[in-house]
Amino acid sequence: MNNLISMRDLSKAEILQIVEVAEKIESGKLKVNIPDKVAALLFFEPSTRTLFSFDTAVKRLGGKTLIMTGTGNTSVKKGETFADTLQTISQYSDIIIMRSPTEGAARYASEVVEIPVINAGDGANQHPTQALLDLYSIKKTQGTLENLKIGVVGDLKFGRTVHSLCQALGEFNPKFYFASPSHLKMPGYILDDLDDRKIDWHEDRNMETFIDELDILYVTRIQKERFADVEDYNKVKGSYVLKKDMLDDVKPNFKVLHPLPRVDEIHTDVDDTQYAYYFPQARNGVFTRQAIISILLGEV
Amino acid sequence: MKKMKVRQIENGTVIDHIAAGKALYIAQLLHLVESSLFVIGSNLQSSKFGKKDIIKIENYNLSDAEKHSIALISPTASFIQIQDFEVVSKERAHIPDVIEYLIVCPNHKCITNIEVMSSRFVINKNNMSVRCAYCEKKYTVDEVKFKRLI
Ligand SMILES: [Zn+2]
């Protein structure tokens, strides 16, 4: 593995390796120390959480970070091309971690520079470290990634994280249960992909019908901006809010995941239950990113 | 329908077995209208495919890139090389697995439409869909535009 650009590029073996290295880093069985390494964090689109998570991951490994933030397109300033900017930054650093609103920017960067590139999100396309930390969280709570029943609720149309999650879990014989407002359903091309891979999926208007069967419920935010009419939003939003009283008959191993930030799609009364796992999930992001950085720098 | 003869050419290329109705698009793509001497036959009878289009271009050899674009637009096409009114070679259209530069990604947020760079598409021959190697969006061949070839 030379770069981490898209879940599409990863084999099952590579996914499992990342999960395993993350486990060893978290447990302390594996100690990676990279005091001489510099990671360039190029965030052309603001995302404080992802930036902090990567920054922490590098620092926990003993490495240092260069941080560049800004908005807008990839061509940064003074008419310098994006390729030149990347070439220059790659002279100062050992790995580039990049977030951009431009789709395919990380792939392009990986073709321009000699050092490893991690995609920290490229527009609506990919956010592979999120998918991998989700997998790590699932593995940690379920003991396995194989044969699980995964519910996915919320905005399934525009939710990049849920698309990557479906893609990533595809190798592990899951059964998916989807619930969303009718105009925010899982896009046809994702469902076609699942069908091509003979993965079982089930679609419903609400999650109550299947929540008791699940091992994992992955909740995502439904944004008001996705609705043409505020009335429509108000009508449906309540149907996709997870509340404590819905958890009476769930399986004992059941866990709730959420990529955060949460607005009101998970009621705070769920937070104190044994099923809430979204904050530990964010913590897992650091171990997962430590693992990915270690692998790409050849330290593992 | 009577079989129609299209004027013979002395030297050049015949693109035969083009899917009916696609010849004009291919002619535009190849800039034929501005440059070469050419003839288009449309909706001709074909023993193999029912109806077909054909293009004959005087004094012109197609590049590989041109052949690849034509193959994507009409996978049934074949290319015939003519010298002194004789057929010197015949080849069927070949669709590559990956196609560089020729396709314009319809996604405005795609890096290939923002930076000065070559596009790259991976072709799925089973359903004739193409996927951008950068933004990863999938399109049918009819949904994408081809760069006009020089
Ligand atoms: Zn694209």
PDB file of N, CA, C and O in Angstrom, chain A residues 14-15 17-18 25 61 92 95 100 106-107 110 131 150 173 177 188 216 219 221 234 254-255 260 270 283 287 289 298:
ATOM      1  N   GLU A  14      -5.871  -6.007   3.036  1.00  0.00           N
ATOM      2  CA  GLU A  14      -5.358  -4.696   3.463  1.00  0.00           C
ATOM      3  C   GLU A  14      -6.256  -4.069   4.527  1.00  0.00           C
ATOM      4  O   GLU A  14      -5.766  -3.453   5.477  1.00  0.00           O
ATOM      5  N   ILE A  15      -7.554  -4.230   4.369  1.00  0.00           N
ATOM      6  CA  ILE A  15      -8.489  -3.721   5.387  1.00  0.00           C
ATOM      7  C   ILE A  15      -8.204  -4.394   6.725  1.00  0.00           C
ATOM      8  O   ILE A  15      -8.078  -3.743   7.758  1.00  0.00           O
ATOM      9  N   GLN A  17      -5.485  -5.812   7.685  1.00  0.00           N
ATOM     10  CA  GLN A  17      -4.175  -5.417   8.217  1.00  0.00           C
ATOM     11  C   GLN A  17      -4.299  -4.096   8.984  1.00  0.00           C
ATOM     12  O   GLN A  17      -3.760  -3.953  10.083  1.00  0.00           O
ATOM     13  N   ILE A  18      -5.006  -3.142   8.398  1.00  0.00           N
ATOM     14  CA  ILE A  18      -5.176  -1.841   9.061  1.00  0.00           C
ATOM     15  C   ILE A  18      -5.879  -2.018  10.411  1.00  0.00           C
ATOM     16  O   ILE A  18      -5.461  -1.472  11.429  1.00  0.00           O
ATOM     17  N   ILE A  25      -1.817  -1.062  18.141  1.00  0.00           N
ATOM     18  CA  ILE A  25      -1.412   0.269  18.608  1.00  0.00           C
ATOM     19  C   ILE A  25      -2.229   0.653  19.837  1.00  0.00           C
ATOM     20  O   ILE A  25      -1.699   1.130  20.833  1.00  0.00           O
ATOM     21  N   LEU A  61       2.245   9.279  17.533  1.00  0.00           N
ATOM     22  CA  LEU A  61       3.321   8.448  16.982  1.00  0.00           C
ATOM     23  C   LEU A  61       4.679   9.122  17.165  1.00  0.00           C
ATOM     24  O   LEU A  61       5.699   8.617  16.708  1.00  0.00           O
ATOM     25  N   TYR A  92       9.192  19.145   1.948  1.00  0.00           N
ATOM     26  CA  TYR A  92       9.355  19.428   3.381  1.00  0.00           C
ATOM     27  C   TYR A  92       8.815  18.308   4.257  1.00  0.00           C
ATOM     28  O   TYR A  92       8.936  18.363   5.468  1.00  0.00           O
ATOM     29  N   ILE A  95       4.813  12.680   4.459  1.00  0.00           N
ATOM     30  CA  ILE A  95       3.500  12.148   4.080  1.00  0.00           C
ATOM     31  C   ILE A  95       2.540  13.341   3.948  1.00  0.00           C
ATOM     32  O   ILE A  95       2.676  14.323   4.687  1.00  0.00           O
ATOM     33  N   SER A 100     -10.083  18.054   0.496  1.00  0.00           N
ATOM     34  CA  SER A 100     -10.372  19.024  -0.560  1.00  0.00           C
ATOM     35  C   SER A 100     -11.824  18.908  -0.984  1.00  0.00           C
ATOM     36  O   SER A 100     -12.385  17.820  -0.965  1.00  0.00           O
ATOM     37  N   ALA A 106      -7.180  14.041  -4.203  1.00  0.00           N
ATOM     38  CA  ALA A 106      -6.173  13.222  -3.511  1.00  0.00           C
ATOM     39  C   ALA A 106      -5.530  12.218  -4.473  1.00  0.00           C
ATOM     40  O   ALA A 106      -4.329  11.970  -4.420  1.00  0.00           O
ATOM     41  N   ARG A 107      -6.338  11.669  -5.355  1.00  0.00           N
ATOM     42  CA  ARG A 107      -5.796  10.728  -6.360  1.00  0.00           C
ATOM     43  C   ARG A 107      -4.747  11.456  -7.215  1.00  0.00           C
ATOM     44  O   ARG A 107      -3.660  10.952  -7.453  1.00  0.00           O
ATOM     45  N   SER A 110      -1.578  12.072  -5.355  1.00  0.00           N
ATOM     46  CA  SER A 110      -0.752  10.864  -5.205  1.00  0.00           C
ATOM     47  C   SER A 110       0.019  10.565  -6.487  1.00  0.00           C
ATOM     48  O   SER A 110       1.043   9.894  -6.453  1.00  0.00           O
ATOM     49  N   ALA A 131     -14.304   5.448   6.835  1.00  0.00           N
ATOM     50  CA  ALA A 131     -14.818   4.087   6.639  1.00  0.00           C
ATOM     51  C   ALA A 131     -14.000   3.086   7.446  1.00  0.00           C
ATOM     52  O   ALA A 131     -14.548   2.159   8.052  1.00  0.00           O
ATOM     53  N   ILE A 150     -26.319  -4.875   9.608  1.00  0.00           N
ATOM     54  CA  ILE A 150     -25.981  -3.467   9.766  1.00  0.00           C
ATOM     55  C   ILE A 150     -27.168  -2.611   9.318  1.00  0.00           C
ATOM     56  O   ILE A 150     -27.573  -2.683   8.154  1.00  0.00           O
ATOM     57  N   ASN A 173     -19.585 -10.182   3.848  1.00  0.00           N
ATOM     58  CA  ASN A 173     -20.898 -10.820   3.850  1.00  0.00           C
ATOM     59  C   ASN A 173     -21.900 -10.226   4.844  1.00  0.00           C
ATOM     60  O   ASN A 173     -22.480 -10.928   5.670  1.00  0.00           O
ATOM     61  N   TYR A 177     -29.695  -3.035   6.272  1.00  0.00           N
ATOM     62  CA  TYR A 177     -31.077  -2.562   6.435  1.00  0.00           C
ATOM     63  C   TYR A 177     -31.027  -1.041   6.316  1.00  0.00           C
ATOM     64  O   TYR A 177     -30.320  -0.391   7.087  1.00  0.00           O
ATOM     65  N   GLY A 188     -29.291   4.390  -6.530  1.00  0.00           N
ATOM     66  CA  GLY A 188     -29.368   3.160  -7.316  1.00  0.00           C
ATOM     67  C   GLY A 188     -28.013   2.540  -7.611  1.00  0.00           C
ATOM     68  O   GLY A 188     -27.868   1.324  -7.588  1.00  0.00           O
ATOM     69  N   ILE A 216     -25.373  -3.639  14.428  1.00  0.00           N
ATOM     70  CA  ILE A 216     -24.884  -2.255  14.374  1.00  0.00           C
ATOM     71  C   ILE A 216     -25.966  -1.369  13.765  1.00  0.00           C
ATOM     72  O   ILE A 216     -26.570  -1.732  12.755  1.00  0.00           O
ATOM     73  N   VAL A 219     -26.139   5.738  12.305  1.00  0.00           N
ATOM     74  CA  VAL A 219     -27.069   6.856  12.144  1.00  0.00           C
ATOM     75  C   VAL A 219     -26.338   8.024  11.498  1.00  0.00           C
ATOM     76  O   VAL A 219     -25.198   8.323  11.857  1.00  0.00           O
ATOM     77  N   ARG A 221     -26.854  12.202   9.879  1.00  0.00           N
ATOM     78  CA  ARG A 221     -27.636  13.413  10.008  1.00  0.00           C
ATOM     79  C   ARG A 221     -28.445  13.680   8.737  1.00  0.00           C
ATOM     80  O   ARG A 221     -27.961  13.472   7.630  1.00  0.00           O
ATOM     81  N   ASN A 234     -39.652  19.173   8.670  1.00  0.00           N
ATOM     82  CA  ASN A 234     -40.220  18.986  10.000  1.00  0.00           C
ATOM     83  C   ASN A 234     -41.081  17.729  10.082  1.00  0.00           C
ATOM     84  O   ASN A 234     -41.115  17.055  11.108  1.00  0.00           O
ATOM     85  N   PHE A 254     -25.672  -5.135  20.448  1.00  0.00           N
ATOM     86  CA  PHE A 254     -26.057  -4.010  19.589  1.00  0.00           C
ATOM     87  C   PHE A 254     -25.295  -2.730  19.952  1.00  0.00           C
ATOM     88  O   PHE A 254     -25.118  -2.411  21.125  1.00  0.00           O
ATOM     89  N   LYS A 255     -24.820  -2.018  18.919  1.00  0.00           N
ATOM     90  CA  LYS A 255     -24.145  -0.737  19.161  1.00  0.00           C
ATOM     91  C   LYS A 255     -24.602   0.303  18.132  1.00  0.00           C
ATOM     92  O   LYS A 255     -24.879  -0.037  16.978  1.00  0.00           O
ATOM     93  N   LEU A 260     -20.551  11.721  13.596  1.00  0.00           N
ATOM     94  CA  LEU A 260     -20.459  13.011  14.296  1.00  0.00           C
ATOM     95  C   LEU A 260     -20.092  14.143  13.310  1.00  0.00           C
ATOM     96  O   LEU A 260     -19.379  13.882  12.366  1.00  0.00           O
ATOM     97  N   VAL A 270     -30.061   8.408  24.774  1.00  0.00           N
ATOM     98  CA  VAL A 270     -29.381   7.174  24.340  1.00  0.00           C
ATOM     99  C   VAL A 270     -27.937   7.140  24.859  1.00  0.00           C
ATOM    100  O   VAL A 270     -27.362   6.067  25.077  1.00  0.00           O
ATOM    101  N   ARG A 283     -12.778   8.281  19.090  1.00  0.00           N
ATOM    102  CA  ARG A 283     -11.480   7.941  19.661  1.00  0.00           C
ATOM    103  C   ARG A 283     -10.777   6.878  18.815  1.00  0.00           C
ATOM    104  O   ARG A 283      -9.570   6.944  18.584  1.00  0.00           O
ATOM    105  N   PHE A 287      -6.638   5.847  16.595  1.00  0.00           N
ATOM    106  CA  PHE A 287      -5.863   4.595  16.471  1.00  0.00           C
ATOM    107  C   PHE A 287      -5.806   4.140  15.008  1.00  0.00           C
ATOM    108  O   PHE A 287      -4.765   3.695  14.530  1.00  0.00           O
ATOM    109  N   ARG A 289      -6.075   5.979  12.339  1.00  0.00           N
ATOM    110  CA  ARG A 289      -5.204   6.862  11.543  1.00  0.00           C
ATOM    111  C   ARG A 289      -3.739   6.638  11.899  1.00  0.00           C
ATOM    112  O   ARG A 289      -2.874   6.686  11.024  1.00  0.00           O
ATOM    113  N   GLY A 298       5.943   2.801   6.188  1.00  0.00           N
ATOM    114  CA  GLY A 298       6.800   1.613   6.216  1.00  0.00           C
ATOM    115  C   GLY A 298       7.295   1.258   7.598  1.00  0.00           C
ATOM    116  O   GLY A 298       8.305   0.573   7.742  1.00  0.00           O
TER     117      GLY A 298
END
